[in-house]
Amino acid sequence: MELELRGLGHDFGSLTVLDNVSFAVRKSEIVSVIGPSGCGKSTLLAIAGGLIAPSRGSAVSLGVPPAASLNPFTFVFQDAGLLPWRTVAGNVALALEGRPLSRKAQAEIIEEVLDRTGLRGFAKAYPKQLSGGMKQRVGIARALAARPAFLLMDEPLSAVDAQTRELLMEEFLALWLRDRVSILYVTHNLDEAVRLSDRIVVLSRRPGRVREIVDVAIPQSERRRPDVASELSAMQNDIWNLLRSEARNADRELLSLERADV
């Protein structure tokens, strides 16, 4: 499945958070969005998934606006949002409720995704018994159970420690290599963006505009090789310089406003 964002702009009252944002996510591609805090990344994701309508422009999937599509999108958020009174299997089953599937078919899907996410032995556990990383795994398993054509991920690894993040990135890539689901991935973490993405969309400070689109041309299978580490590091440094420039410009604007008020 493909997604195209065309001249997206969005306002909350008199506050413009996105302005003329255009890019595409091709079939089986991972595209990350990174930018300063408050630049509209999460709003962009909500528009892409049809949760809110843009003030200007459009988000089109396979030629059909997302809100008019038959639920092709599944979200994964920073907080897995697990129901504490449901087991791991019960939380994953939420993705299948209301669908025309027999109990046997649902059970088979749940068993499969728990297997693939390393959760089979925790099917009967409750959220309070799980670590932060395990909870996030359950959130990803629930998303996969929905058999999405497209995943929309909003800072899914930001609430876990560095070691867990590393493990989850490896597991996430293994899952993606199997299913090749198209993914739009919002993150603050440069390492995540470079490690996971085919392309990285760098947004400016608010209102978020596309500052640059960076192609990560190194195949996923080669990104762990020591001889490409310097290339990935240089890419991270270039993106960091863009983000630092945006932050400094924002600071200058704030200082100018403060002086004007004196």
PDB file of C-alpha atoms in Angstrom:
ATOM      1  CA  MET A   1       0.000   0.000   0.000  1.00  0.00           C
ATOM      2  CA  GLU A   2       1.171   3.529  -0.765  1.00  0.00           C
ATOM      3  CA  LEU A   3       0.414   6.866   0.858  1.00  0.00           C
ATOM      4  CA  GLU A   4       0.840  10.322  -0.621  1.00  0.00           C
ATOM      5  CA  LEU A   5       0.679  13.553   1.366  1.00  0.00           C
ATOM      6  CA  ARG A   6      -0.022  16.546  -0.852  1.00  0.00           C
ATOM      7  CA  GLY A   7       0.484  20.086   0.385  1.00  0.00           C
ATOM      8  CA  LEU A   8      -0.702  19.297   3.901  1.00  0.00           C
ATOM      9  CA  GLY A   9      -1.377  22.205   6.192  1.00  0.00           C
ATOM     10  CA  HIS A  10      -3.134  22.215   9.530  1.00  0.00           C
ATOM     11  CA  ASP A  11      -4.258  24.840  12.024  1.00  0.00           C
ATOM     12  CA  PHE A  12      -5.454  24.606  15.596  1.00  0.00           C
ATOM     13  CA  GLY A  13      -7.390  27.855  15.837  1.00  0.00           C
ATOM     14  CA  SER A  14      -4.950  30.638  14.963  1.00  0.00           C
ATOM     15  CA  LEU A  15      -1.910  28.359  15.435  1.00  0.00           C
ATOM     16  CA  THR A  16      -0.491  26.821  12.253  1.00  0.00           C
ATOM     17  CA  VAL A  17       1.318  23.557  13.062  1.00  0.00           C
ATOM     18  CA  LEU A  18       1.914  22.181   9.547  1.00  0.00           C
ATOM     19  CA  ASP A  19       2.464  24.036   6.300  1.00  0.00           C
ATOM     20  CA  ASN A  20       2.685  22.657   2.745  1.00  0.00           C
ATOM     21  CA  VAL A  21       4.023  19.217   3.679  1.00  0.00           C
ATOM     22  CA  SER A  22       4.370  16.865   0.715  1.00  0.00           C
ATOM     23  CA  PHE A  23       5.993  13.441   0.460  1.00  0.00           C
ATOM     24  CA  ALA A  24       5.057   9.839  -0.303  1.00  0.00           C
ATOM     25  CA  VAL A  25       5.484   6.478   1.380  1.00  0.00           C
ATOM     26  CA  ARG A  26       5.866   3.797  -1.240  1.00  0.00           C
ATOM     27  CA  LYS A  27       4.775   0.181  -0.927  1.00  0.00           C
ATOM     28  CA  SER A  28       6.865  -1.803   1.600  1.00  0.00           C
ATOM     29  CA  GLU A  29       8.861   1.291   2.547  1.00  0.00           C
ATOM     30  CA  ILE A  30       9.723   2.644   6.009  1.00  0.00           C
ATOM     31  CA  VAL A  31       9.715   6.438   6.093  1.00  0.00           C
ATOM     32  CA  SER A  32      10.634   8.211   9.320  1.00  0.00           C
ATOM     33  CA  VAL A  33       9.602  11.739  10.263  1.00  0.00           C
ATOM     34  CA  ILE A  34      11.903  13.657  12.582  1.00  0.00           C
ATOM     35  CA  GLY A  35      11.922  17.282  13.689  1.00  0.00           C
ATOM     36  CA  PRO A  36      11.939  19.672  16.651  1.00  0.00           C
ATOM     37  CA  SER A  37       9.359  19.273  19.418  1.00  0.00           C
ATOM     38  CA  GLY A  38       6.052  20.899  18.528  1.00  0.00           C
ATOM     39  CA  CYS A  39       6.612  20.836  14.749  1.00  0.00           C
ATOM     40  CA  GLY A  40       3.457  18.794  14.084  1.00  0.00           C
ATOM     41  CA  LYS A  41       4.818  15.248  13.738  1.00  0.00           C
ATOM     42  CA  SER A  42       1.990  13.565  15.658  1.00  0.00           C
ATOM     43  CA  THR A  43      -0.589  15.757  13.914  1.00  0.00           C
ATOM     44  CA  LEU A  44       0.877  14.658  10.590  1.00  0.00           C
ATOM     45  CA  LEU A  45       0.482  11.014  11.599  1.00  0.00           C
ATOM     46  CA  ALA A  46      -3.138  11.569  12.667  1.00  0.00           C
ATOM     47  CA  ILE A  47      -3.920  13.182   9.309  1.00  0.00           C
ATOM     48  CA  ALA A  48      -2.166  10.375   7.430  1.00  0.00           C
ATOM     49  CA  GLY A  49      -4.337   7.820   9.229  1.00  0.00           C
ATOM     50  CA  GLY A  50      -7.573   9.708   8.657  1.00  0.00           C
ATOM     51  CA  LEU A  51      -8.138  10.547  12.339  1.00  0.00           C
ATOM     52  CA  ILE A  52      -8.370  14.261  11.603  1.00  0.00           C
ATOM     53  CA  ALA A  53      -8.964  16.165   8.381  1.00  0.00           C
ATOM     54  CA  PRO A  54      -6.240  18.584   7.256  1.00  0.00           C
ATOM     55  CA  SER A  55      -6.991  22.289   7.032  1.00  0.00           C
ATOM     56  CA  ARG A  56      -5.322  22.283   3.623  1.00  0.00           C
ATOM     57  CA  GLY A  57      -4.063  19.648   1.206  1.00  0.00           C
ATOM     58  CA  SER A  58      -4.801  15.929   1.275  1.00  0.00           C
ATOM     59  CA  ALA A  59      -3.576  12.510   2.370  1.00  0.00           C
ATOM     60  CA  VAL A  60      -4.355   9.877  -0.243  1.00  0.00           C
ATOM     61  CA  SER A  61      -3.877   6.105  -0.024  1.00  0.00           C
ATOM     62  CA  LEU A  62      -4.155   4.130  -3.253  1.00  0.00           C
ATOM     63  CA  GLY A  63      -6.045   7.066  -4.728  1.00  0.00           C
ATOM     64  CA  VAL A  64      -8.596   7.104  -1.878  1.00  0.00           C
ATOM     65  CA  PRO A  65      -8.456   9.496   1.112  1.00  0.00           C
ATOM     66  CA  PRO A  66      -7.621   7.466   4.272  1.00  0.00           C
ATOM     67  CA  ALA A  67     -10.877   8.343   6.050  1.00  0.00           C
ATOM     68  CA  ALA A  68     -12.803   6.781   3.146  1.00  0.00           C
ATOM     69  CA  SER A  69     -10.713   3.592   3.108  1.00  0.00           C
ATOM     70  CA  LEU A  70     -11.750   0.388   4.851  1.00  0.00           C
ATOM     71  CA  ASN A  71      -9.454   0.667   7.876  1.00  0.00           C
ATOM     72  CA  PRO A  72      -6.133  -0.012   6.110  1.00  0.00           C
ATOM     73  CA  PHE A  73      -4.164   1.750   8.870  1.00  0.00           C
ATOM     74  CA  THR A  74      -3.105   0.564  12.296  1.00  0.00           C
ATOM     75  CA  PHE A  75      -1.480   2.837  14.900  1.00  0.00           C
ATOM     76  CA  VAL A  76       1.263   1.991  17.391  1.00  0.00           C
ATOM     77  CA  PHE A  77       1.826   4.658  20.048  1.00  0.00           C
ATOM     78  CA  GLN A  78       4.466   5.420  22.674  1.00  0.00           C
ATOM     79  CA  ASP A  79       2.081   4.061  25.309  1.00  0.00           C
ATOM     80  CA  ALA A  80       0.903   0.586  24.302  1.00  0.00           C
ATOM     81  CA  GLY A  81      -2.485   1.372  25.880  1.00  0.00           C
ATOM     82  CA  LEU A  82      -3.059  -2.130  27.235  1.00  0.00           C
ATOM     83  CA  LEU A  83      -6.236  -2.896  29.167  1.00  0.00           C
ATOM     84  CA  PRO A  84      -5.090  -3.950  32.661  1.00  0.00           C
ATOM     85  CA  TRP A  85      -7.963  -6.405  33.156  1.00  0.00           C
ATOM     86  CA  ARG A  86      -7.109  -8.319  29.985  1.00  0.00           C
ATOM     87  CA  THR A  87      -4.332 -10.838  29.477  1.00  0.00           C
ATOM     88  CA  VAL A  88      -1.702 -10.431  26.768  1.00  0.00           C
ATOM     89  CA  ALA A  89      -3.767 -12.641  24.447  1.00  0.00           C
ATOM     90  CA  GLY A  90      -6.896 -10.694  25.364  1.00  0.00           C
ATOM     91  CA  ASN A  91      -5.258  -7.381  24.525  1.00  0.00           C
ATOM     92  CA  VAL A  92      -4.069  -8.700  21.163  1.00  0.00           C
ATOM     93  CA  ALA A  93      -7.606  -9.983  20.514  1.00  0.00           C
ATOM     94  CA  LEU A  94      -8.894  -6.387  20.629  1.00  0.00           C
ATOM     95  CA  ALA A  95      -7.632  -5.948  17.062  1.00  0.00           C
ATOM     96  CA  LEU A  96      -9.958  -8.713  15.879  1.00  0.00           C
ATOM     97  CA  GLU A  97     -13.154  -7.820  17.713  1.00  0.00           C
ATOM     98  CA  GLY A  98     -16.051  -6.999  15.439  1.00  0.00           C
ATOM     99  CA  ARG A  99     -14.450  -8.745  12.472  1.00  0.00           C
ATOM    100  CA  PRO A 100     -16.214 -11.600  10.647  1.00  0.00           C
ATOM    101  CA  LEU A 101     -13.855 -14.288  11.943  1.00  0.00           C
ATOM    102  CA  SER A 102     -14.615 -17.532  13.739  1.00  0.00           C
ATOM    103  CA  ARG A 103     -13.205 -18.054  17.219  1.00  0.00           C
ATOM    104  CA  LYS A 104     -10.845 -20.639  15.775  1.00  0.00           C
ATOM    105  CA  ALA A 105      -9.548 -18.213  13.139  1.00  0.00           C
ATOM    106  CA  GLN A 106      -9.056 -15.504  15.774  1.00  0.00           C
ATOM    107  CA  ALA A 107      -7.197 -17.918  18.054  1.00  0.00           C
ATOM    108  CA  GLU A 108      -4.893 -18.929  15.190  1.00  0.00           C
ATOM    109  CA  ILE A 109      -4.056 -15.304  14.375  1.00  0.00           C
ATOM    110  CA  ILE A 110      -3.390 -14.484  18.036  1.00  0.00           C
ATOM    111  CA  GLU A 111      -1.148 -17.528  18.444  1.00  0.00           C
ATOM    112  CA  GLU A 112       0.773 -16.638  15.289  1.00  0.00           C
ATOM    113  CA  VAL A 113       1.502 -13.014  16.229  1.00  0.00           C
ATOM    114  CA  LEU A 114       2.423 -13.956  19.798  1.00  0.00           C
ATOM    115  CA  ASP A 115       4.879 -16.461  18.351  1.00  0.00           C
ATOM    116  CA  ARG A 116       6.388 -13.895  15.995  1.00  0.00           C
ATOM    117  CA  THR A 117       6.803 -11.272  18.711  1.00  0.00           C
ATOM    118  CA  GLY A 118       8.263 -13.661  21.293  1.00  0.00           C
ATOM    119  CA  LEU A 119       5.201 -13.482  23.536  1.00  0.00           C
ATOM    120  CA  ARG A 120       3.805 -16.996  23.310  1.00  0.00           C
ATOM    121  CA  GLY A 121       4.899 -17.846  26.841  1.00  0.00           C
ATOM    122  CA  PHE A 122       3.181 -14.708  28.162  1.00  0.00           C
ATOM    123  CA  ALA A 123      -0.267 -15.213  26.609  1.00  0.00           C
ATOM    124  CA  LYS A 124      -1.951 -15.507  30.016  1.00  0.00           C
ATOM    125  CA  ALA A 125       0.055 -12.759  31.729  1.00  0.00           C
ATOM    126  CA  TYR A 126      -1.477  -9.403  32.677  1.00  0.00           C
ATOM    127  CA  PRO A 127       0.057  -6.005  31.826  1.00  0.00           C
ATOM    128  CA  LYS A 128       1.131  -5.358  35.437  1.00  0.00           C
ATOM    129  CA  GLN A 129       3.371  -8.428  35.177  1.00  0.00           C
ATOM    130  CA  LEU A 130       5.226  -7.111  32.105  1.00  0.00           C
ATOM    131  CA  SER A 131       8.214  -4.818  31.647  1.00  0.00           C
ATOM    132  CA  GLY A 132       7.932  -1.679  29.525  1.00  0.00           C
ATOM    133  CA  GLY A 133       9.559  -3.418  26.578  1.00  0.00           C
ATOM    134  CA  MET A 134       7.208  -6.395  26.835  1.00  0.00           C
ATOM    135  CA  LYS A 135       4.187  -4.093  26.935  1.00  0.00           C
ATOM    136  CA  GLN A 136       5.371  -2.401  23.763  1.00  0.00           C
ATOM    137  CA  ARG A 137       5.786  -5.813  22.148  1.00  0.00           C
ATOM    138  CA  VAL A 138       2.143  -6.546  22.981  1.00  0.00           C
ATOM    139  CA  GLY A 139       1.168  -3.272  21.299  1.00  0.00           C
ATOM    140  CA  ILE A 140       3.075  -4.274  18.170  1.00  0.00           C
ATOM    141  CA  ALA A 141       1.550  -7.776  18.259  1.00  0.00           C
ATOM    142  CA  ARG A 142      -1.930  -6.251  18.484  1.00  0.00           C
ATOM    143  CA  ALA A 143      -1.153  -4.049  15.474  1.00  0.00           C
ATOM    144  CA  LEU A 144       0.083  -7.027  13.449  1.00  0.00           C
ATOM    145  CA  ALA A 145      -3.015  -9.055  14.352  1.00  0.00           C
ATOM    146  CA  ALA A 146      -5.110  -6.478  12.503  1.00  0.00           C
ATOM    147  CA  ARG A 147      -3.297  -7.464   9.284  1.00  0.00           C
ATOM    148  CA  PRO A 148      -2.749  -3.804   8.360  1.00  0.00           C
ATOM    149  CA  ALA A 149      -1.729  -2.609   4.933  1.00  0.00           C
ATOM    150  CA  PHE A 150       0.010   0.314   6.624  1.00  0.00           C
ATOM    151  CA  LEU A 151       1.499   0.934  10.078  1.00  0.00           C
ATOM    152  CA  LEU A 152       1.561   4.411  11.614  1.00  0.00           C
ATOM    153  CA  MET A 153       4.003   4.490  14.533  1.00  0.00           C
ATOM    154  CA  ASP A 154       4.292   7.428  16.939  1.00  0.00           C
ATOM    155  CA  GLU A 155       7.476   7.271  19.062  1.00  0.00           C
ATOM    156  CA  PRO A 156       6.931   3.545  19.781  1.00  0.00           C
ATOM    157  CA  LEU A 157      10.331   3.032  21.451  1.00  0.00           C
ATOM    158  CA  SER A 158      10.731   6.311  23.326  1.00  0.00           C
ATOM    159  CA  ALA A 159       9.485   4.997  26.680  1.00  0.00           C
ATOM    160  CA  VAL A 160      11.936   2.081  26.977  1.00  0.00           C
ATOM    161  CA  ASP A 161      15.564   1.977  28.115  1.00  0.00           C
ATOM    162  CA  ALA A 162      18.476   1.925  25.653  1.00  0.00           C
ATOM    163  CA  GLN A 163      19.090  -1.830  25.839  1.00  0.00           C
ATOM    164  CA  THR A 164      15.413  -2.653  25.334  1.00  0.00           C
ATOM    165  CA  ARG A 165      15.234  -0.164  22.467  1.00  0.00           C
ATOM    166  CA  GLU A 166      18.119  -1.939  20.736  1.00  0.00           C
ATOM    167  CA  LEU A 167      16.449  -5.338  21.106  1.00  0.00           C
ATOM    168  CA  LEU A 168      13.070  -4.033  19.944  1.00  0.00           C
ATOM    169  CA  MET A 169      14.638  -2.389  16.885  1.00  0.00           C
ATOM    170  CA  GLU A 170      16.173  -5.719  15.876  1.00  0.00           C
ATOM    171  CA  GLU A 171      12.883  -7.556  16.424  1.00  0.00           C
ATOM    172  CA  PHE A 172      10.931  -4.848  14.618  1.00  0.00           C
ATOM    173  CA  LEU A 173      13.194  -5.106  11.566  1.00  0.00           C
ATOM    174  CA  ALA A 174      12.875  -8.899  11.535  1.00  0.00           C
ATOM    175  CA  LEU A 175       9.070  -8.564  11.525  1.00  0.00           C
ATOM    176  CA  TRP A 176       9.177  -5.946   8.781  1.00  0.00           C
ATOM    177  CA  LEU A 177      11.491  -8.058   6.601  1.00  0.00           C
ATOM    178  CA  ARG A 178       8.902 -10.827   6.760  1.00  0.00           C
ATOM    179  CA  ASP A 179       5.737  -8.795   6.101  1.00  0.00           C
ATOM    180  CA  ARG A 180       7.085  -5.721   4.253  1.00  0.00           C
ATOM    181  CA  VAL A 181       4.247  -3.557   5.541  1.00  0.00           C
ATOM    182  CA  SER A 182       4.482   0.123   4.585  1.00  0.00           C
ATOM    183  CA  ILE A 183       5.345   2.214   7.648  1.00  0.00           C
ATOM    184  CA  LEU A 184       5.280   5.902   8.550  1.00  0.00           C
ATOM    185  CA  TYR A 185       7.401   6.225  11.691  1.00  0.00           C
ATOM    186  CA  VAL A 186       7.586   9.330  13.891  1.00  0.00           C
ATOM    187  CA  THR A 187      10.611   9.568  16.193  1.00  0.00           C
ATOM    188  CA  HIS A 188      12.897  11.980  18.058  1.00  0.00           C
ATOM    189  CA  ASN A 189      15.736   9.447  17.945  1.00  0.00           C
ATOM    190  CA  LEU A 190      18.243   9.885  15.111  1.00  0.00           C
ATOM    191  CA  ASP A 191      19.697   6.410  15.571  1.00  0.00           C
ATOM    192  CA  GLU A 192      16.246   4.847  15.176  1.00  0.00           C
ATOM    193  CA  ALA A 193      15.551   6.902  12.072  1.00  0.00           C
ATOM    194  CA  VAL A 194      18.816   5.978  10.348  1.00  0.00           C
ATOM    195  CA  ARG A 195      18.749   2.325  11.413  1.00  0.00           C
ATOM    196  CA  LEU A 196      15.147   1.638  10.430  1.00  0.00           C
ATOM    197  CA  SER A 197      14.302   3.891   7.499  1.00  0.00           C
ATOM    198  CA  ASP A 198      14.475   3.857   3.741  1.00  0.00           C
ATOM    199  CA  ARG A 199      13.982   7.627   3.801  1.00  0.00           C
ATOM    200  CA  ILE A 200      13.907  10.278   6.525  1.00  0.00           C
ATOM    201  CA  VAL A 201      11.700  13.371   6.314  1.00  0.00           C
ATOM    202  CA  VAL A 202      13.241  16.214   8.320  1.00  0.00           C
ATOM    203  CA  LEU A 203      10.683  18.817   9.411  1.00  0.00           C
ATOM    204  CA  SER A 204      11.405  22.418  10.347  1.00  0.00           C
ATOM    205  CA  ARG A 205      10.320  24.063  13.582  1.00  0.00           C
ATOM    206  CA  ARG A 206       6.637  25.003  13.817  1.00  0.00           C
ATOM    207  CA  PRO A 207       4.914  25.362  11.496  1.00  0.00           C
ATOM    208  CA  GLY A 208       6.390  22.087  10.292  1.00  0.00           C
ATOM    209  CA  ARG A 209       7.616  22.203   6.721  1.00  0.00           C
ATOM    210  CA  VAL A 210       9.738  19.661   4.863  1.00  0.00           C
ATOM    211  CA  ARG A 211      13.287  20.852   5.378  1.00  0.00           C
ATOM    212  CA  GLU A 212      14.897  17.884   3.644  1.00  0.00           C
ATOM    213  CA  ILE A 213      14.209  14.280   2.624  1.00  0.00           C
ATOM    214  CA  VAL A 214      17.225  12.048   3.236  1.00  0.00           C
ATOM    215  CA  ASP A 215      17.629   8.769   1.344  1.00  0.00           C
ATOM    216  CA  VAL A 216      19.211   5.971   3.375  1.00  0.00           C
ATOM    217  CA  ALA A 217      20.603   4.053   0.421  1.00  0.00           C
ATOM    218  CA  ILE A 218      22.379   1.341   2.428  1.00  0.00           C
ATOM    219  CA  PRO A 219      20.377  -1.939   2.398  1.00  0.00           C
ATOM    220  CA  GLN A 220      18.995  -3.048   5.757  1.00  0.00           C
ATOM    221  CA  SER A 221      21.095  -6.212   5.646  1.00  0.00           C
ATOM    222  CA  GLU A 222      24.314  -4.163   5.540  1.00  0.00           C
ATOM    223  CA  ARG A 223      23.656  -1.473   8.154  1.00  0.00           C
ATOM    224  CA  ARG A 224      25.249  -3.442  10.986  1.00  0.00           C
ATOM    225  CA  ARG A 225      28.521  -3.883   9.107  1.00  0.00           C
ATOM    226  CA  PRO A 226      31.502  -2.062  10.681  1.00  0.00           C
ATOM    227  CA  ASP A 227      32.629  -0.684   7.313  1.00  0.00           C
ATOM    228  CA  VAL A 228      29.400   1.296   6.815  1.00  0.00           C
ATOM    229  CA  ALA A 229      29.257   2.666  10.369  1.00  0.00           C
ATOM    230  CA  SER A 230      31.083   5.861   9.379  1.00  0.00           C
ATOM    231  CA  GLU A 231      28.618   6.503   6.542  1.00  0.00           C
ATOM    232  CA  LEU A 232      25.634   6.121   8.864  1.00  0.00           C
ATOM    233  CA  SER A 233      27.330   8.305  11.468  1.00  0.00           C
ATOM    234  CA  ALA A 234      27.939  11.032   8.879  1.00  0.00           C
ATOM    235  CA  MET A 235      24.271  10.850   7.876  1.00  0.00           C
ATOM    236  CA  GLN A 236      23.188  11.244  11.503  1.00  0.00           C
ATOM    237  CA  ASN A 237      25.531  14.200  11.884  1.00  0.00           C
ATOM    238  CA  ASP A 238      24.107  15.929   8.791  1.00  0.00           C
ATOM    239  CA  ILE A 239      20.543  15.520  10.066  1.00  0.00           C
ATOM    240  CA  TRP A 240      21.561  16.686  13.536  1.00  0.00           C
ATOM    241  CA  ASN A 241      23.057  19.849  12.018  1.00  0.00           C
ATOM    242  CA  LEU A 242      19.720  20.535  10.296  1.00  0.00           C
ATOM    243  CA  LEU A 243      17.810  20.053  13.552  1.00  0.00           C
ATOM    244  CA  ARG A 244      20.283  22.181  15.510  1.00  0.00           C
ATOM    245  CA  SER A 245      19.913  24.952  12.940  1.00  0.00           C
ATOM    246  CA  GLU A 246      16.132  24.832  13.356  1.00  0.00           C
ATOM    247  CA  ALA A 247      16.453  24.994  17.154  1.00  0.00           C
ATOM    248  CA  ARG A 248      18.812  27.979  16.982  1.00  0.00           C
ATOM    249  CA  ASN A 249      16.503  29.833  14.610  1.00  0.00           C
ATOM    250  CA  ALA A 250      13.598  29.177  16.971  1.00  0.00           C
ATOM    251  CA  ASP A 251      15.654  30.531  19.892  1.00  0.00           C
ATOM    252  CA  ARG A 252      16.480  33.697  17.905  1.00  0.00           C
ATOM    253  CA  GLU A 253      12.802  34.250  17.098  1.00  0.00           C
ATOM    254  CA  LEU A 254      11.857  33.800  20.756  1.00  0.00           C
ATOM    255  CA  LEU A 255      14.570  36.245  21.829  1.00  0.00           C
ATOM    256  CA  SER A 256      13.325  38.800  19.276  1.00  0.00           C
ATOM    257  CA  LEU A 257       9.781  38.457  20.612  1.00  0.00           C
ATOM    258  CA  GLU A 258      10.984  38.894  24.193  1.00  0.00           C
ATOM    259  CA  ARG A 259      12.925  42.033  23.258  1.00  0.00           C
ATOM    260  CA  ALA A 260       9.891  43.419  21.444  1.00  0.00           C
ATOM    261  CA  ASP A 261       7.872  43.024  24.651  1.00  0.00           C
ATOM    262  CA  VAL A 262      10.390  44.957  26.757  1.00  0.00           C
TER     263      VAL A 262
END
